[in-house]
Amino acid sequence: EADIYQTPRYLVIGTGKKITLECSQTMGHDKMYWYQQDPGMELHLIHYSYGVNSTEKGDLSSESTVSRIRTEHFPLTLESARPSHTSQYLCASSDFADEKLFFGSGTQLSVL
Amino acid sequence: AQSVTQLGSHVSVSEGALVLLRCNYSSSVPPYLFWYVQYPNQGLQLLLKYTSAATLVKGINGFEAEFKKSETSFHLTKPSAHMSDAAEYFCAVSGSSNTGKLIFGQGTTLQVKP
């Protein structure tokens, strides 16, 4: 079944740790995105990619980095997590000709 | 530049009552407008989208929204609420047809009382 997957669903880590949030889609979409969502707040675009080896920063500045080595995979990395990074991270994808986004279930990150 | 304002962070209705979730937008170009729904512990799902073809847009689960340029609004309605409609609803705007870069509102939590 075509879908978009995020792991882990929940992550609690200590300050200074390096983490990678995984996102994979099996829909063959060219475009992928990372949004950050704080409780009761808007979703903010932090990274996007329109294809392999293409990554761009979004509207909200983020200390995280992303890579797009394969079409289906768009991981997000924090080299040194801090409590200010505590948030929900949502991955999404879309077809090149359509603006409809398909979202994963999200990763709730808590940095202690 | 685009922005979205959702009026009311929480809306409570009785089962069977009209649902009205408000969204106003600001855009310097003709907007593309969306409503997404997020059920607990799930990702966002597209309810409906406006792309200038028709001002009244019908979506899934009986929801619809009307684009009113003069009021810069895109309110979401459903004639009769079901318990299963309880979720968080996000309005979003894009200035492009297919970039996928959306500007989201802060969300409205819909509570449905029996």
PDB file of C-alpha atoms in Angstrom:
ATOM      1  CA  GLU A   1       0.000   0.000   0.000  1.00  0.00           C
ATOM      2  CA  ALA A   2       1.359   3.411  -0.999  1.00  0.00           C
ATOM      3  CA  ASP A   3       2.004   5.479   2.083  1.00  0.00           C
ATOM      4  CA  ILE A   4       4.393   7.764   3.934  1.00  0.00           C
ATOM      5  CA  TYR A   5       6.118   6.501   7.046  1.00  0.00           C
ATOM      6  CA  GLN A   6       7.864   8.269   9.889  1.00  0.00           C
ATOM      7  CA  THR A   7       9.952   6.697  12.628  1.00  0.00           C
ATOM      8  CA  PRO A   8      10.216   6.880  15.511  1.00  0.00           C
ATOM      9  CA  ARG A   9       6.732   7.984  16.549  1.00  0.00           C
ATOM     10  CA  TYR A  10       8.035   9.302  19.868  1.00  0.00           C
ATOM     11  CA  LEU A  11      11.608  10.121  20.887  1.00  0.00           C
ATOM     12  CA  VAL A  12      12.900  11.319  24.248  1.00  0.00           C
ATOM     13  CA  ILE A  13      16.607  12.105  24.381  1.00  0.00           C
ATOM     14  CA  GLY A  14      19.119  14.086  26.370  1.00  0.00           C
ATOM     15  CA  THR A  15      20.721  17.369  25.407  1.00  0.00           C
ATOM     16  CA  GLY A  16      23.692  17.117  23.070  1.00  0.00           C
ATOM     17  CA  LYS A  17      22.694  13.867  21.394  1.00  0.00           C
ATOM     18  CA  LYS A  18      22.714  13.452  17.643  1.00  0.00           C
ATOM     19  CA  ILE A  19      19.390  12.252  16.249  1.00  0.00           C
ATOM     20  CA  THR A  20      17.947  11.325  12.885  1.00  0.00           C
ATOM     21  CA  LEU A  21      14.237  11.329  12.160  1.00  0.00           C
ATOM     22  CA  GLU A  22      13.332   8.974   9.369  1.00  0.00           C
ATOM     23  CA  CYS A  23      10.794   9.591   6.609  1.00  0.00           C
ATOM     24  CA  SER A  24      10.057   7.280   3.712  1.00  0.00           C
ATOM     25  CA  GLN A  25       7.316   7.274   1.100  1.00  0.00           C
ATOM     26  CA  THR A  26       6.249   4.574  -1.310  1.00  0.00           C
ATOM     27  CA  MET A  27       4.135   6.769  -3.553  1.00  0.00           C
ATOM     28  CA  GLY A  28       6.857   7.674  -6.012  1.00  0.00           C
ATOM     29  CA  HIS A  29       6.538  11.368  -5.216  1.00  0.00           C
ATOM     30  CA  ASP A  30       9.293  13.718  -6.297  1.00  0.00           C
ATOM     31  CA  LYS A  31       8.640  16.389  -3.680  1.00  0.00           C
ATOM     32  CA  MET A  32       9.099  15.936   0.049  1.00  0.00           C
ATOM     33  CA  TYR A  33       8.842  18.297   3.000  1.00  0.00           C
ATOM     34  CA  TRP A  34       9.505  18.631   6.697  1.00  0.00           C
ATOM     35  CA  TYR A  35       7.134  20.729   8.797  1.00  0.00           C
ATOM     36  CA  GLN A  36       7.553  21.605  12.477  1.00  0.00           C
ATOM     37  CA  GLN A  37       4.496  21.912  14.690  1.00  0.00           C
ATOM     38  CA  ASP A  38       4.324  23.176  18.261  1.00  0.00           C
ATOM     39  CA  PRO A  39       1.127  22.569  20.291  1.00  0.00           C
ATOM     40  CA  GLY A  40      -1.622  24.991  19.328  1.00  0.00           C
ATOM     41  CA  MET A  41       0.578  26.638  16.742  1.00  0.00           C
ATOM     42  CA  GLU A  42       0.882  26.708  12.982  1.00  0.00           C
ATOM     43  CA  LEU A  43       2.852  24.179  11.016  1.00  0.00           C
ATOM     44  CA  HIS A  44       6.020  25.747   9.698  1.00  0.00           C
ATOM     45  CA  LEU A  45       7.982  24.501   6.690  1.00  0.00           C
ATOM     46  CA  ILE A  46      11.611  23.892   7.673  1.00  0.00           C
ATOM     47  CA  HIS A  47      12.967  21.891   4.718  1.00  0.00           C
ATOM     48  CA  TYR A  48      11.852  20.734   1.305  1.00  0.00           C
ATOM     49  CA  SER A  49      13.186  18.794  -1.638  1.00  0.00           C
ATOM     50  CA  TYR A  50      12.021  18.602  -5.234  1.00  0.00           C
ATOM     51  CA  GLY A  51      14.105  15.571  -6.105  1.00  0.00           C
ATOM     52  CA  VAL A  52      17.254  13.572  -5.484  1.00  0.00           C
ATOM     53  CA  ASN A  53      20.205  15.718  -4.384  1.00  0.00           C
ATOM     54  CA  SER A  54      17.928  18.759  -4.112  1.00  0.00           C
ATOM     55  CA  THR A  55      17.274  20.288  -0.687  1.00  0.00           C
ATOM     56  CA  GLU A  56      16.185  23.760   0.356  1.00  0.00           C
ATOM     57  CA  LYS A  57      15.504  25.526   3.610  1.00  0.00           C
ATOM     58  CA  GLY A  58      11.940  26.468   4.357  1.00  0.00           C
ATOM     59  CA  ASP A  59      10.327  29.538   5.822  1.00  0.00           C
ATOM     60  CA  LEU A  60      11.257  28.764   9.438  1.00  0.00           C
ATOM     61  CA  SER A  61      14.929  28.722  10.292  1.00  0.00           C
ATOM     62  CA  SER A  62      16.032  25.392  11.720  1.00  0.00           C
ATOM     63  CA  GLU A  63      19.311  23.990  12.991  1.00  0.00           C
ATOM     64  CA  SER A  64      18.415  20.634  11.496  1.00  0.00           C
ATOM     65  CA  THR A  65      19.728  19.333   8.188  1.00  0.00           C
ATOM     66  CA  VAL A  66      18.240  17.013   5.589  1.00  0.00           C
ATOM     67  CA  SER A  67      19.448  14.829   2.764  1.00  0.00           C
ATOM     68  CA  ARG A  68      17.798  13.315  -0.316  1.00  0.00           C
ATOM     69  CA  ILE A  69      19.964  10.556  -1.676  1.00  0.00           C
ATOM     70  CA  ARG A  70      17.034   8.395  -2.750  1.00  0.00           C
ATOM     71  CA  THR A  71      13.655   9.507  -4.041  1.00  0.00           C
ATOM     72  CA  GLU A  72      11.757   7.679  -1.337  1.00  0.00           C
ATOM     73  CA  HIS A  73      13.873   8.709   1.664  1.00  0.00           C
ATOM     74  CA  PHE A  74      14.148  12.154   3.301  1.00  0.00           C
ATOM     75  CA  PRO A  75      15.762  11.955   6.755  1.00  0.00           C
ATOM     76  CA  LEU A  76      16.172  14.923   9.101  1.00  0.00           C
ATOM     77  CA  THR A  77      19.196  15.181  11.385  1.00  0.00           C
ATOM     78  CA  LEU A  78      19.975  17.233  14.467  1.00  0.00           C
ATOM     79  CA  GLU A  79      23.709  17.124  15.254  1.00  0.00           C
ATOM     80  CA  SER A  80      23.295  18.274  18.857  1.00  0.00           C
ATOM     81  CA  ALA A  81      19.776  18.288  20.238  1.00  0.00           C
ATOM     82  CA  ARG A  82      18.667  20.997  22.657  1.00  0.00           C
ATOM     83  CA  PRO A  83      15.454  21.499  24.665  1.00  0.00           C
ATOM     84  CA  SER A  84      14.437  24.231  22.176  1.00  0.00           C
ATOM     85  CA  HIS A  85      14.180  21.490  19.529  1.00  0.00           C
ATOM     86  CA  THR A  86      11.309  19.852  21.419  1.00  0.00           C
ATOM     87  CA  SER A  87       8.431  19.797  18.946  1.00  0.00           C
ATOM     88  CA  GLN A  88       6.466  17.612  16.560  1.00  0.00           C
ATOM     89  CA  TYR A  89       8.068  17.020  13.192  1.00  0.00           C
ATOM     90  CA  LEU A  90       5.823  16.127  10.261  1.00  0.00           C
ATOM     91  CA  CYS A  91       7.063  14.754   6.967  1.00  0.00           C
ATOM     92  CA  ALA A  92       5.003  15.131   3.794  1.00  0.00           C
ATOM     93  CA  SER A  93       5.251  14.385   0.110  1.00  0.00           C
ATOM     94  CA  SER A  94       3.474  15.414  -3.072  1.00  0.00           C
ATOM     95  CA  ASP A  95       3.436  14.637  -6.741  1.00  0.00           C
ATOM     96  CA  PHE A  96       5.298  17.054  -8.955  1.00  0.00           C
ATOM     97  CA  ALA A  97       2.114  18.202 -10.736  1.00  0.00           C
ATOM     98  CA  ASP A  98      -0.131  18.470  -7.679  1.00  0.00           C
ATOM     99  CA  GLU A  99      -0.107  20.570  -4.537  1.00  0.00           C
ATOM    100  CA  LYS A 100      -1.911  17.960  -2.452  1.00  0.00           C
ATOM    101  CA  LEU A 101       0.308  16.934   0.451  1.00  0.00           C
ATOM    102  CA  PHE A 102       0.345  13.477   2.000  1.00  0.00           C
ATOM    103  CA  PHE A 103       1.531  13.552   5.601  1.00  0.00           C
ATOM    104  CA  GLY A 104       3.156  10.982   7.822  1.00  0.00           C
ATOM    105  CA  SER A 105       1.982  10.470  11.409  1.00  0.00           C
ATOM    106  CA  GLY A 106       4.768  12.635  12.757  1.00  0.00           C
ATOM    107  CA  THR A 107       7.590  12.279  15.275  1.00  0.00           C
ATOM    108  CA  GLN A 108       7.092  13.847  18.687  1.00  0.00           C
ATOM    109  CA  LEU A 109      10.583  14.838  19.865  1.00  0.00           C
ATOM    110  CA  SER A 110      11.319  15.720  23.488  1.00  0.00           C
ATOM    111  CA  VAL A 111      14.802  16.896  24.424  1.00  0.00           C
ATOM    112  CA  LEU A 112      15.528  16.897  28.141  1.00  0.00           C
TER     113      LEU A 112
ATOM    114  CA  ALA B   1       3.390  37.112   1.016  1.00  0.00           C
ATOM    115  CA  GLN B   2       0.638  34.885   2.328  1.00  0.00           C
ATOM    116  CA  SER B   3      -0.856  34.329   5.745  1.00  0.00           C
ATOM    117  CA  VAL B   4      -3.798  32.505   7.267  1.00  0.00           C
ATOM    118  CA  THR B   5      -5.850  33.303  10.349  1.00  0.00           C
ATOM    119  CA  GLN B   6      -8.192  30.754  11.867  1.00  0.00           C
ATOM    120  CA  LEU B   7     -10.726  32.388  14.146  1.00  0.00           C
ATOM    121  CA  GLY B   8     -11.236  30.333  17.276  1.00  0.00           C
ATOM    122  CA  SER B   9      -8.732  27.788  18.494  1.00  0.00           C
ATOM    123  CA  HIS B  10     -11.534  25.625  19.924  1.00  0.00           C
ATOM    124  CA  VAL B  11     -15.047  25.093  18.604  1.00  0.00           C
ATOM    125  CA  SER B  12     -17.618  22.938  20.363  1.00  0.00           C
ATOM    126  CA  VAL B  13     -20.852  21.745  18.742  1.00  0.00           C
ATOM    127  CA  SER B  14     -23.497  19.189  19.543  1.00  0.00           C
ATOM    128  CA  GLU B  15     -23.857  16.084  17.438  1.00  0.00           C
ATOM    129  CA  GLY B  16     -26.144  16.904  14.511  1.00  0.00           C
ATOM    130  CA  ALA B  17     -25.488  20.634  14.674  1.00  0.00           C
ATOM    131  CA  LEU B  18     -23.920  22.786  11.990  1.00  0.00           C
ATOM    132  CA  VAL B  19     -20.135  22.935  11.938  1.00  0.00           C
ATOM    133  CA  LEU B  20     -18.557  26.255  10.965  1.00  0.00           C
ATOM    134  CA  LEU B  21     -14.794  26.716  11.139  1.00  0.00           C
ATOM    135  CA  ARG B  22     -13.521  30.120  10.080  1.00  0.00           C
ATOM    136  CA  CYS B  23     -10.496  30.905   7.969  1.00  0.00           C
ATOM    137  CA  ASN B  24      -9.336  34.225   6.575  1.00  0.00           C
ATOM    138  CA  TYR B  25      -6.363  34.564   4.325  1.00  0.00           C
ATOM    139  CA  SER B  26      -4.029  37.204   3.020  1.00  0.00           C
ATOM    140  CA  SER B  27      -2.313  36.781  -0.312  1.00  0.00           C
ATOM    141  CA  SER B  28      -0.642  39.086  -2.805  1.00  0.00           C
ATOM    142  CA  VAL B  29      -1.376  36.644  -5.620  1.00  0.00           C
ATOM    143  CA  PRO B  30      -4.464  34.573  -6.441  1.00  0.00           C
ATOM    144  CA  PRO B  31      -4.475  32.015  -3.661  1.00  0.00           C
ATOM    145  CA  TYR B  32      -4.766  28.273  -3.578  1.00  0.00           C
ATOM    146  CA  LEU B  33      -6.573  27.335  -0.375  1.00  0.00           C
ATOM    147  CA  PHE B  34      -6.779  24.076   1.542  1.00  0.00           C
ATOM    148  CA  TRP B  35      -8.374  22.517   4.567  1.00  0.00           C
ATOM    149  CA  TYR B  36      -6.596  19.650   6.275  1.00  0.00           C
ATOM    150  CA  VAL B  37      -7.814  17.516   9.190  1.00  0.00           C
ATOM    151  CA  GLN B  38      -5.658  15.842  11.813  1.00  0.00           C
ATOM    152  CA  TYR B  39      -7.168  13.050  13.897  1.00  0.00           C
ATOM    153  CA  PRO B  40      -5.427  12.125  17.157  1.00  0.00           C
ATOM    154  CA  ASN B  41      -2.095  10.391  16.618  1.00  0.00           C
ATOM    155  CA  GLN B  42      -2.378  10.629  12.854  1.00  0.00           C
ATOM    156  CA  GLY B  43      -0.912  12.756  10.101  1.00  0.00           C
ATOM    157  CA  LEU B  44      -2.810  15.513   8.334  1.00  0.00           C
ATOM    158  CA  GLN B  45      -5.276  14.528   5.617  1.00  0.00           C
ATOM    159  CA  LEU B  46      -6.564  16.771   2.866  1.00  0.00           C
ATOM    160  CA  LEU B  47     -10.278  17.592   3.239  1.00  0.00           C
ATOM    161  CA  LEU B  48     -10.633  19.849   0.240  1.00  0.00           C
ATOM    162  CA  LYS B  49      -8.837  22.421  -1.861  1.00  0.00           C
ATOM    163  CA  TYR B  50      -9.709  25.537  -3.846  1.00  0.00           C
ATOM    164  CA  THR B  51      -7.794  26.138  -7.042  1.00  0.00           C
ATOM    165  CA  SER B  52     -10.023  28.755  -8.750  1.00  0.00           C
ATOM    166  CA  ALA B  53     -12.226  26.290 -10.645  1.00  0.00           C
ATOM    167  CA  ALA B  54     -15.321  26.865  -8.479  1.00  0.00           C
ATOM    168  CA  THR B  55     -15.952  29.010  -5.415  1.00  0.00           C
ATOM    169  CA  LEU B  56     -17.905  26.298  -3.579  1.00  0.00           C
ATOM    170  CA  VAL B  57     -15.674  23.319  -2.977  1.00  0.00           C
ATOM    171  CA  LYS B  58     -16.922  19.963  -1.776  1.00  0.00           C
ATOM    172  CA  GLY B  59     -14.595  17.708   0.142  1.00  0.00           C
ATOM    173  CA  ILE B  60     -14.587  14.384   1.876  1.00  0.00           C
ATOM    174  CA  ASN B  61     -16.796  13.387   4.826  1.00  0.00           C
ATOM    175  CA  GLY B  62     -19.547  15.881   3.920  1.00  0.00           C
ATOM    176  CA  PHE B  63     -17.437  19.003   4.381  1.00  0.00           C
ATOM    177  CA  GLU B  64     -17.485  21.950   2.024  1.00  0.00           C
ATOM    178  CA  ALA B  65     -15.940  25.407   1.885  1.00  0.00           C
ATOM    179  CA  GLU B  66     -16.764  28.573   0.017  1.00  0.00           C
ATOM    180  CA  PHE B  67     -14.147  30.928  -1.361  1.00  0.00           C
ATOM    181  CA  LYS B  68     -15.206  34.551  -0.921  1.00  0.00           C
ATOM    182  CA  LYS B  69     -12.693  36.911  -2.452  1.00  0.00           C
ATOM    183  CA  SER B  70     -14.441  40.053  -1.201  1.00  0.00           C
ATOM    184  CA  GLU B  71     -14.197  38.781   2.380  1.00  0.00           C
ATOM    185  CA  THR B  72     -10.835  37.007   1.908  1.00  0.00           C
ATOM    186  CA  SER B  73     -12.428  34.025   3.589  1.00  0.00           C
ATOM    187  CA  PHE B  74     -12.541  30.270   3.102  1.00  0.00           C
ATOM    188  CA  HIS B  75     -14.770  28.983   5.891  1.00  0.00           C
ATOM    189  CA  LEU B  76     -15.343  25.256   6.335  1.00  0.00           C
ATOM    190  CA  THR B  77     -18.842  23.936   6.975  1.00  0.00           C
ATOM    191  CA  LYS B  78     -20.699  20.700   7.502  1.00  0.00           C
ATOM    192  CA  PRO B  79     -24.485  20.620   7.919  1.00  0.00           C
ATOM    193  CA  SER B  80     -24.573  17.953  10.626  1.00  0.00           C
ATOM    194  CA  ALA B  81     -21.694  17.092  12.934  1.00  0.00           C
ATOM    195  CA  HIS B  82     -20.797  13.505  13.766  1.00  0.00           C
ATOM    196  CA  MET B  83     -18.819  12.339  16.763  1.00  0.00           C
ATOM    197  CA  SER B  84     -16.166  11.120  14.350  1.00  0.00           C
ATOM    198  CA  ASP B  85     -15.578  14.706  13.162  1.00  0.00           C
ATOM    199  CA  ALA B  86     -13.782  15.570  16.413  1.00  0.00           C
ATOM    200  CA  ALA B  87     -10.274  16.500  15.321  1.00  0.00           C
ATOM    201  CA  GLU B  88      -8.000  19.420  14.630  1.00  0.00           C
ATOM    202  CA  TYR B  89      -8.584  21.347  11.415  1.00  0.00           C
ATOM    203  CA  PHE B  90      -5.995  23.427   9.598  1.00  0.00           C
ATOM    204  CA  CYS B  91      -6.545  26.001   6.890  1.00  0.00           C
ATOM    205  CA  ALA B  92      -3.627  26.612   4.538  1.00  0.00           C
ATOM    206  CA  VAL B  93      -2.742  28.879   1.631  1.00  0.00           C
ATOM    207  CA  SER B  94      -0.281  28.663  -1.210  1.00  0.00           C
ATOM    208  CA  GLY B  95       0.584  31.217  -3.832  1.00  0.00           C
ATOM    209  CA  SER B  96       1.683  28.612  -6.338  1.00  0.00           C
ATOM    210  CA  SER B  97      -0.112  25.799  -8.045  1.00  0.00           C
ATOM    211  CA  ASN B  98       2.266  22.973  -7.336  1.00  0.00           C
ATOM    212  CA  THR B  99       5.137  23.909  -5.052  1.00  0.00           C
ATOM    213  CA  GLY B 100       3.586  22.180  -2.055  1.00  0.00           C
ATOM    214  CA  LYS B 101       4.885  24.986   0.148  1.00  0.00           C
ATOM    215  CA  LEU B 102       1.887  25.790   2.278  1.00  0.00           C
ATOM    216  CA  ILE B 103       1.330  28.462   4.914  1.00  0.00           C
ATOM    217  CA  PHE B 104      -0.812  26.984   7.671  1.00  0.00           C
ATOM    218  CA  GLY B 105      -3.111  28.565  10.201  1.00  0.00           C
ATOM    219  CA  GLN B 106      -2.771  27.722  13.875  1.00  0.00           C
ATOM    220  CA  GLY B 107      -5.521  25.151  13.768  1.00  0.00           C
ATOM    221  CA  THR B 108      -8.998  24.803  15.263  1.00  0.00           C
ATOM    222  CA  THR B 109      -9.878  21.933  17.549  1.00  0.00           C
ATOM    223  CA  LEU B 110     -13.416  20.716  16.942  1.00  0.00           C
ATOM    224  CA  GLN B 111     -15.193  19.072  19.848  1.00  0.00           C
ATOM    225  CA  VAL B 112     -18.453  17.242  19.186  1.00  0.00           C
ATOM    226  CA  LYS B 113     -20.708  16.679  22.175  1.00  0.00           C
ATOM    227  CA  PRO B 114     -23.260  13.853  22.261  1.00  0.00           C
TER     228      PRO B 114
END
